[in-house]
mmCIF file with all atom_site columns, C-alpha atoms in Angstrom:
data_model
loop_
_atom_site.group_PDB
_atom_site.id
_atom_site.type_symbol
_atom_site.label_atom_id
_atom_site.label_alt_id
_atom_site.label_comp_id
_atom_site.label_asym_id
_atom_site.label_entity_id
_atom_site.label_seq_id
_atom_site.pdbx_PDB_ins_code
_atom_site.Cartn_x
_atom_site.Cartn_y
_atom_site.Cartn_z
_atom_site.occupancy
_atom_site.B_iso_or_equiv
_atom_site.pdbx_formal_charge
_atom_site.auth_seq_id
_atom_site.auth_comp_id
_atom_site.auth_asym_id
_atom_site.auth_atom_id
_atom_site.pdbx_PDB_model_num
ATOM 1   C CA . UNK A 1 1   ? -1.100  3.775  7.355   1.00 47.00 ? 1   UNK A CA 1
ATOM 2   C CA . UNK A 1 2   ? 0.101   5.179  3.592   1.00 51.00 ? 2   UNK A CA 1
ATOM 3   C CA . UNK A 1 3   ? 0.561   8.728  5.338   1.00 50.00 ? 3   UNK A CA 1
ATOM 4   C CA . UNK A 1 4   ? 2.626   6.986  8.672   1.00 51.00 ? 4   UNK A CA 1
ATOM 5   C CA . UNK A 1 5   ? 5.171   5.079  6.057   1.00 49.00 ? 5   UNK A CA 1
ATOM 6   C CA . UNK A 1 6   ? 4.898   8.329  4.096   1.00 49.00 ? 6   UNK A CA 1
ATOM 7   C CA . UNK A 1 7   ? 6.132   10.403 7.124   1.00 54.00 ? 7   UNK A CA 1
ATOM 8   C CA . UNK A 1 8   ? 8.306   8.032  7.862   1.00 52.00 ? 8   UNK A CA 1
ATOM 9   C CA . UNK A 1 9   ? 10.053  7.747  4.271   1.00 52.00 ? 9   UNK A CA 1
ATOM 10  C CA . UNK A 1 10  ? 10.465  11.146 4.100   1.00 51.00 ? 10  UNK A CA 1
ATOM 11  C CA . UNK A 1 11  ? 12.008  11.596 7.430   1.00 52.00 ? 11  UNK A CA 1
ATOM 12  C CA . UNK A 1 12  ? 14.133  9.022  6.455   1.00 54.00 ? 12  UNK A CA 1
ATOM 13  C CA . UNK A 1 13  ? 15.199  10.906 3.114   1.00 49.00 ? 13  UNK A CA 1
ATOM 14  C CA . UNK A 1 14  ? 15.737  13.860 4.843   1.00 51.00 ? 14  UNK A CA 1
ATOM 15  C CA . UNK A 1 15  ? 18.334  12.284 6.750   1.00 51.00 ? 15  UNK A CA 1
ATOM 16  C CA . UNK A 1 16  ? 20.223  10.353 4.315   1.00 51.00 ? 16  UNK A CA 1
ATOM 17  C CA . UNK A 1 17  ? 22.847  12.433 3.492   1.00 49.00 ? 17  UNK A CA 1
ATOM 18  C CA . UNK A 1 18  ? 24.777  13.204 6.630   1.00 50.00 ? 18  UNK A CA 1
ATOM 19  C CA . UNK A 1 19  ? 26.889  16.006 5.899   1.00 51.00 ? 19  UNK A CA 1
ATOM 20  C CA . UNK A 1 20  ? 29.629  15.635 8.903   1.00 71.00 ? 20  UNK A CA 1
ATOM 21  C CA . UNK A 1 21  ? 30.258  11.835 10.749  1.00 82.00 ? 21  UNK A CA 1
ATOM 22  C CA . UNK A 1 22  ? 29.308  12.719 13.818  1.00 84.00 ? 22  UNK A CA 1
ATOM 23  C CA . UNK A 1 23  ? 32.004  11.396 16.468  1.00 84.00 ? 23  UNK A CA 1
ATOM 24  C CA . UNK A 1 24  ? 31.732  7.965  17.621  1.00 77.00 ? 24  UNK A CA 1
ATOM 25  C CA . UNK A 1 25  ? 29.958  9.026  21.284  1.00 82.00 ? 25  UNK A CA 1
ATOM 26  C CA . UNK A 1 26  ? 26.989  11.058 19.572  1.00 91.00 ? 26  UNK A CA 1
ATOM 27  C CA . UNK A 1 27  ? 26.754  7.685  17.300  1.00 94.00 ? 27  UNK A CA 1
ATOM 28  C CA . UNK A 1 28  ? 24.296  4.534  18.454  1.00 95.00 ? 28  UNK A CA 1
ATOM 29  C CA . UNK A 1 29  ? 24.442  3.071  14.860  1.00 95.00 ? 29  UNK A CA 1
ATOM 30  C CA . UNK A 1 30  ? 25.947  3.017  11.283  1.00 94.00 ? 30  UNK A CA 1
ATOM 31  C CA . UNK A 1 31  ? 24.078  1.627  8.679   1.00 94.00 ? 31  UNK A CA 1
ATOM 32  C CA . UNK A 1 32  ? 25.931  2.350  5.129   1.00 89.00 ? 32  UNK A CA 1
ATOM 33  C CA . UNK A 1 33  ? 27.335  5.778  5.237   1.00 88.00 ? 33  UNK A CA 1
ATOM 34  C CA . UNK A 1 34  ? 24.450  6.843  7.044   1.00 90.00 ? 34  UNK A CA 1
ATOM 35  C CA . UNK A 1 35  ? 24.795  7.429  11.103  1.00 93.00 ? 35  UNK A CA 1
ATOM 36  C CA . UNK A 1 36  ? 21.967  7.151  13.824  1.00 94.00 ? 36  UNK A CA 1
ATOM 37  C CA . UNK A 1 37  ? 23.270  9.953  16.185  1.00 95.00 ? 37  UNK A CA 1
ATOM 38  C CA . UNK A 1 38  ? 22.163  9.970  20.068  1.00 94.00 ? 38  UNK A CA 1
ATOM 39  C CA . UNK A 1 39  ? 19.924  12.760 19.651  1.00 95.00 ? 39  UNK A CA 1
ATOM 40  C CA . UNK A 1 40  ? 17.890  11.160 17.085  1.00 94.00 ? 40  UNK A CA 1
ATOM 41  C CA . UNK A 1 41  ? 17.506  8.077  18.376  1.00 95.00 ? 41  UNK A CA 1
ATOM 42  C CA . UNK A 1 42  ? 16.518  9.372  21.958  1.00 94.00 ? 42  UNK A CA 1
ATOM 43  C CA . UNK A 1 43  ? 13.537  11.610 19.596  1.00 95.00 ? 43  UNK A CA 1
ATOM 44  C CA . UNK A 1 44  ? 12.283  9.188  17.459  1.00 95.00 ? 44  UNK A CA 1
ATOM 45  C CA . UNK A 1 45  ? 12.282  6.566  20.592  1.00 95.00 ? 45  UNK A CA 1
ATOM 46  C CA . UNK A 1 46  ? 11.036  8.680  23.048  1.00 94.00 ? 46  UNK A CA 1
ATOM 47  C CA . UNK A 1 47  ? 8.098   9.918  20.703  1.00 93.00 ? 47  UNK A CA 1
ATOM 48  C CA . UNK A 1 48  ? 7.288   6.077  20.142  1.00 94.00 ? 48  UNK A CA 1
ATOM 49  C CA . UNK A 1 49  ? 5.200   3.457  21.829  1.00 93.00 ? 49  UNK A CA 1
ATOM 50  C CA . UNK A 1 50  ? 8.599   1.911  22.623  1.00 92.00 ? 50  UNK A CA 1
ATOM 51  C CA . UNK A 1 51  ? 9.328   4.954  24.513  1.00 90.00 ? 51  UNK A CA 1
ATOM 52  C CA . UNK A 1 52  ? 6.458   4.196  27.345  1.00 90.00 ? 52  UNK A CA 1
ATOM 53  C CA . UNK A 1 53  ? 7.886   0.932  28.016  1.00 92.00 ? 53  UNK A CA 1
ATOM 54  C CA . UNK A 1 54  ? 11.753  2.356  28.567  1.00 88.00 ? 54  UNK A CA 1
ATOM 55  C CA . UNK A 1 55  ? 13.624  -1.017 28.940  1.00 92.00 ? 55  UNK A CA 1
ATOM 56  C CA . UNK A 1 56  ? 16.971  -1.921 26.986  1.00 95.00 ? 56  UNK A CA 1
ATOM 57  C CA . UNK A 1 57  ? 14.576  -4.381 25.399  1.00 95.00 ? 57  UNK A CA 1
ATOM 58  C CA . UNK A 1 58  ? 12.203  -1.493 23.842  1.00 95.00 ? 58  UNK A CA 1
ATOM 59  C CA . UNK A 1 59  ? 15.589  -0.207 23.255  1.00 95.00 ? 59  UNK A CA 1
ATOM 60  C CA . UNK A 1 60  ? 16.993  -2.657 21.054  1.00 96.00 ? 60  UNK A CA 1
ATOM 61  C CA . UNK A 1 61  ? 13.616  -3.512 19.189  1.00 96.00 ? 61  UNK A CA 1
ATOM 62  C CA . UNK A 1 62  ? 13.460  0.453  18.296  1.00 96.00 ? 62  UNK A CA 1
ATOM 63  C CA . UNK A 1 63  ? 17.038  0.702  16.704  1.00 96.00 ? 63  UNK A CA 1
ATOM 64  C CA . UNK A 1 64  ? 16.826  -2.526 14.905  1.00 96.00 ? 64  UNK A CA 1
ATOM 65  C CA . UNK A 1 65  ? 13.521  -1.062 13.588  1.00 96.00 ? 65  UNK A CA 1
ATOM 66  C CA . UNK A 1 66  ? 15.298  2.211  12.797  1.00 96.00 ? 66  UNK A CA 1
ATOM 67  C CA . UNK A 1 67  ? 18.189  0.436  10.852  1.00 96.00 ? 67  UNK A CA 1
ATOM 68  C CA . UNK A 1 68  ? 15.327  -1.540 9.278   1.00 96.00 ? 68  UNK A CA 1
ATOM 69  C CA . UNK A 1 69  ? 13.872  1.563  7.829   1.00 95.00 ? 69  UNK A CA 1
ATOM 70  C CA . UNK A 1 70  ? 17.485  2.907  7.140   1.00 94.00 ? 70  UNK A CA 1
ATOM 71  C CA . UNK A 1 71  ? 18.553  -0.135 5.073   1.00 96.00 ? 71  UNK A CA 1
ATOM 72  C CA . UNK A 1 72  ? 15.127  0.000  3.173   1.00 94.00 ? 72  UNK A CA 1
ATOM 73  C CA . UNK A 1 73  ? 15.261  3.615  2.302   1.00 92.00 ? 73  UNK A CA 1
ATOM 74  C CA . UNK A 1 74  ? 18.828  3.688  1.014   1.00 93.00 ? 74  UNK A CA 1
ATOM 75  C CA . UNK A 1 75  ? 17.767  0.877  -1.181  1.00 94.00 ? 75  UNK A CA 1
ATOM 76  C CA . UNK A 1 76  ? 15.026  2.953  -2.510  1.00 93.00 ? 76  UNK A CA 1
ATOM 77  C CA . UNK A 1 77  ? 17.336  5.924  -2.879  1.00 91.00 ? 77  UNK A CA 1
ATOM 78  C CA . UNK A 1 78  ? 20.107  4.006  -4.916  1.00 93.00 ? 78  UNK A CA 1
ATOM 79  C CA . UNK A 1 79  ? 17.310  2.581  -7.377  1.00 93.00 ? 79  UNK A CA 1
ATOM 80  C CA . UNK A 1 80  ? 15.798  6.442  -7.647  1.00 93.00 ? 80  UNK A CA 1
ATOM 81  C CA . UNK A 1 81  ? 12.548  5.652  -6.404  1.00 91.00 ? 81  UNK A CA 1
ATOM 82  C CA . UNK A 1 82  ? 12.624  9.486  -4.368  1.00 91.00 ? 82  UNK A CA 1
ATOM 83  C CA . UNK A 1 83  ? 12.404  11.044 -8.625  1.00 93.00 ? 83  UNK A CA 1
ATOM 84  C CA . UNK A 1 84  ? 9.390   8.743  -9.090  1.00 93.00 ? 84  UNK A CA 1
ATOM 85  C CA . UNK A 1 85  ? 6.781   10.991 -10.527 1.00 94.00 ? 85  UNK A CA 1
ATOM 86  C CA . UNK A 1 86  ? 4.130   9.091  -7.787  1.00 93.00 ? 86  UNK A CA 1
ATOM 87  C CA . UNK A 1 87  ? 6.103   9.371  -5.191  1.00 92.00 ? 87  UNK A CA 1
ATOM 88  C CA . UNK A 1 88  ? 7.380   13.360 -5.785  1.00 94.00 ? 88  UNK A CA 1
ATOM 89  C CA . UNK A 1 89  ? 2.969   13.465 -6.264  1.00 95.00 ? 89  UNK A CA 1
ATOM 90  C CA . UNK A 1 90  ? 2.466   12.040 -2.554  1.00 94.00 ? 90  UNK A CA 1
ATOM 91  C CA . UNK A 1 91  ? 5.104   14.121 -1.063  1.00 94.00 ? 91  UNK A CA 1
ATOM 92  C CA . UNK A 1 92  ? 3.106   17.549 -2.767  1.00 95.00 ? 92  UNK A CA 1
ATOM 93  C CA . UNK A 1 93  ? 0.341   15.773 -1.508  1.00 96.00 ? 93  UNK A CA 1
ATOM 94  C CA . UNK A 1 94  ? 1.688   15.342 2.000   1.00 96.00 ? 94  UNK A CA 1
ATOM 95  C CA . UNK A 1 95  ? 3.208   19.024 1.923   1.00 95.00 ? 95  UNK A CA 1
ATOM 96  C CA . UNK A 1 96  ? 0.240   20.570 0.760   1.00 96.00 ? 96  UNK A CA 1
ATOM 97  C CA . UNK A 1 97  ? -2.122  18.673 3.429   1.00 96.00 ? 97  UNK A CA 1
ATOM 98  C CA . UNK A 1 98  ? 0.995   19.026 6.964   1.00 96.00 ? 98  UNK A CA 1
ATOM 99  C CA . UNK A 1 99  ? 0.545   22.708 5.642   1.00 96.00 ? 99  UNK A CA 1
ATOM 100 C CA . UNK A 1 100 ? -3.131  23.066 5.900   1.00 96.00 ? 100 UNK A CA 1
ATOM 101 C CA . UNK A 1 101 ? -3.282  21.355 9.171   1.00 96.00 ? 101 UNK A CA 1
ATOM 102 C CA . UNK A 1 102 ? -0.686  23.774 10.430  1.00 96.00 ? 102 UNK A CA 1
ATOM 103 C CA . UNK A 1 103 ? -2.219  26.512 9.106   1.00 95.00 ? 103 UNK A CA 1
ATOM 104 C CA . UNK A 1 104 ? -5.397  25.966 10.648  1.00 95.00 ? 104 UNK A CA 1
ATOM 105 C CA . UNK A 1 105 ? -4.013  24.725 13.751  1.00 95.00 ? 105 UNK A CA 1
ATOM 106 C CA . UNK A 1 106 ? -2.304  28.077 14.344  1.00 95.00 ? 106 UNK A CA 1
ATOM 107 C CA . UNK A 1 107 ? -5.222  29.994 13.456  1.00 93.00 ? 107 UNK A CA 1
ATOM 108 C CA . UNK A 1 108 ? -7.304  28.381 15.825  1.00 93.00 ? 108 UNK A CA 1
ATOM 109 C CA . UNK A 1 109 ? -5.179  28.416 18.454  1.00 94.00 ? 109 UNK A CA 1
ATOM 110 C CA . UNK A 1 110 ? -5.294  32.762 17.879  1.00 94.00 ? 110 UNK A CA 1
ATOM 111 C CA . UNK A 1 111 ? -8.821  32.348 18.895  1.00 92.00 ? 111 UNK A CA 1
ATOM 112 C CA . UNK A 1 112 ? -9.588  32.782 15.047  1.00 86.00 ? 112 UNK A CA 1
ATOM 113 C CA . UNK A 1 113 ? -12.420 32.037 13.560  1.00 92.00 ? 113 UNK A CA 1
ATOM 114 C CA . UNK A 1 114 ? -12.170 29.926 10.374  1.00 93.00 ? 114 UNK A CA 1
ATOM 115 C CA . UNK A 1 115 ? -14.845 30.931 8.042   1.00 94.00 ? 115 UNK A CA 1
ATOM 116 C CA . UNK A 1 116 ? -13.698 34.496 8.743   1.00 94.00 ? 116 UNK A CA 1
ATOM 117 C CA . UNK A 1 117 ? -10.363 33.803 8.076   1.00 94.00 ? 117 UNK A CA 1
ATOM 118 C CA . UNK A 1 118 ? -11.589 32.022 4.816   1.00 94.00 ? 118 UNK A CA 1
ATOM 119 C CA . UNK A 1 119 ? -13.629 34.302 3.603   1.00 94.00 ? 119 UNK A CA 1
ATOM 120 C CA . UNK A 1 120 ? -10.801 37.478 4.692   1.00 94.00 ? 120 UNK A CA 1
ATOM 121 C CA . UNK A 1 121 ? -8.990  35.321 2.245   1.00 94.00 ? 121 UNK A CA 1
ATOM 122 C CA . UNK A 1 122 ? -10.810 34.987 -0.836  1.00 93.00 ? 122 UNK A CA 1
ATOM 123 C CA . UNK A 1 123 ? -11.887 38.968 -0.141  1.00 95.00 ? 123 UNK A CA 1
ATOM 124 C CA . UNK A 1 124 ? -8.151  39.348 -1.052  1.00 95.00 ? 124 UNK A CA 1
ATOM 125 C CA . UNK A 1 125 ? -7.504  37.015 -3.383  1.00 94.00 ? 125 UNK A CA 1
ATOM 126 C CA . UNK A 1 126 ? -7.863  36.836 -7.458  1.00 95.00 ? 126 UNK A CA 1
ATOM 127 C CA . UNK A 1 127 ? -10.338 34.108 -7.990  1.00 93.00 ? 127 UNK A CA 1
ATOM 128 C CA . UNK A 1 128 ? -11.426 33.060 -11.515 1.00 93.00 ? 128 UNK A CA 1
ATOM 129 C CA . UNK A 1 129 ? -13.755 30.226 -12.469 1.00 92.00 ? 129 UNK A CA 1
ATOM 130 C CA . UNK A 1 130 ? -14.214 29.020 -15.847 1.00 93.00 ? 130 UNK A CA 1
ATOM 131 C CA . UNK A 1 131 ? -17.437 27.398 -15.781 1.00 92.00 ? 131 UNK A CA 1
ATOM 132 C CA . UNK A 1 132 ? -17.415 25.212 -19.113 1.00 93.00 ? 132 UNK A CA 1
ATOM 133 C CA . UNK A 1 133 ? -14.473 23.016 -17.249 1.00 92.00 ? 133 UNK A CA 1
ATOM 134 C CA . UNK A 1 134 ? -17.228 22.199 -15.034 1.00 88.00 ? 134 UNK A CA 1
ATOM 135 C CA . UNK A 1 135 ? -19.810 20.880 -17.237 1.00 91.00 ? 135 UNK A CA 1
#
């Protein structure tokens, strides 16, 4: 659940500043300053449970979600919870782990082998251990 609301706070942030208005046809919402285009609402919905169902009903549940989300996360941007030392921590966290995942995704899908590949890497690598830090 953390990493879902995580995912979706940062897609949210990533979207907050709107550099152009887009025009009023490519527009299902404004919440603030901040503009739900088309395109992005037809993503997010049709990569939801809502999408499945594809009434005007799912429809209007969806956006009112989305402005939900909106509403919340500009909050949390105007009170500068996105330079919160815990939350700049999850979203390393989050980078560090989407990156592995890819990583390893990509290498499996090469027909790689993963202990090879591991190993190939610390073969190349400068690894030091100091072993009193582990005592």
């Amino acid at each position: 659940m953390n990493r879902i609301l995580l995912f979706l706070t940062l897609l949210g942030l990533a979207g907050c500043g709107n550099p152009q208005t887009p025009s009023p046809q490519d527009t299902v919402a404004q919440v603030g300053n901040y503009y739900i285009t088309r395109q992005e609402f037809e993503e997010a919905y049709k990569d939801s449970s809502y999408g499945a169902q594809g009434t005007l009903a799912s429809r209007k549940i969806f956006l009112n979600n989305m402005i939900n989300q909106k509403l919340i996360l500009l909050d949390a941007e105007k009170r500068g919870l996105g330079k919160n030392k815990e939350f700049l921590k999850m979203v390393e966290n989050f980078w560090q782990q989407s990156l592995l995942t890819m990583a390893m995704q990509e290498k499996t899908q090469e027909g790689g082998n993963l202990d090879t590949w591991v190993q190939y890497l610390k073969s190349n690598a400068k690894i030091e251990i100091n072993q009193e830090a582990l005592k």
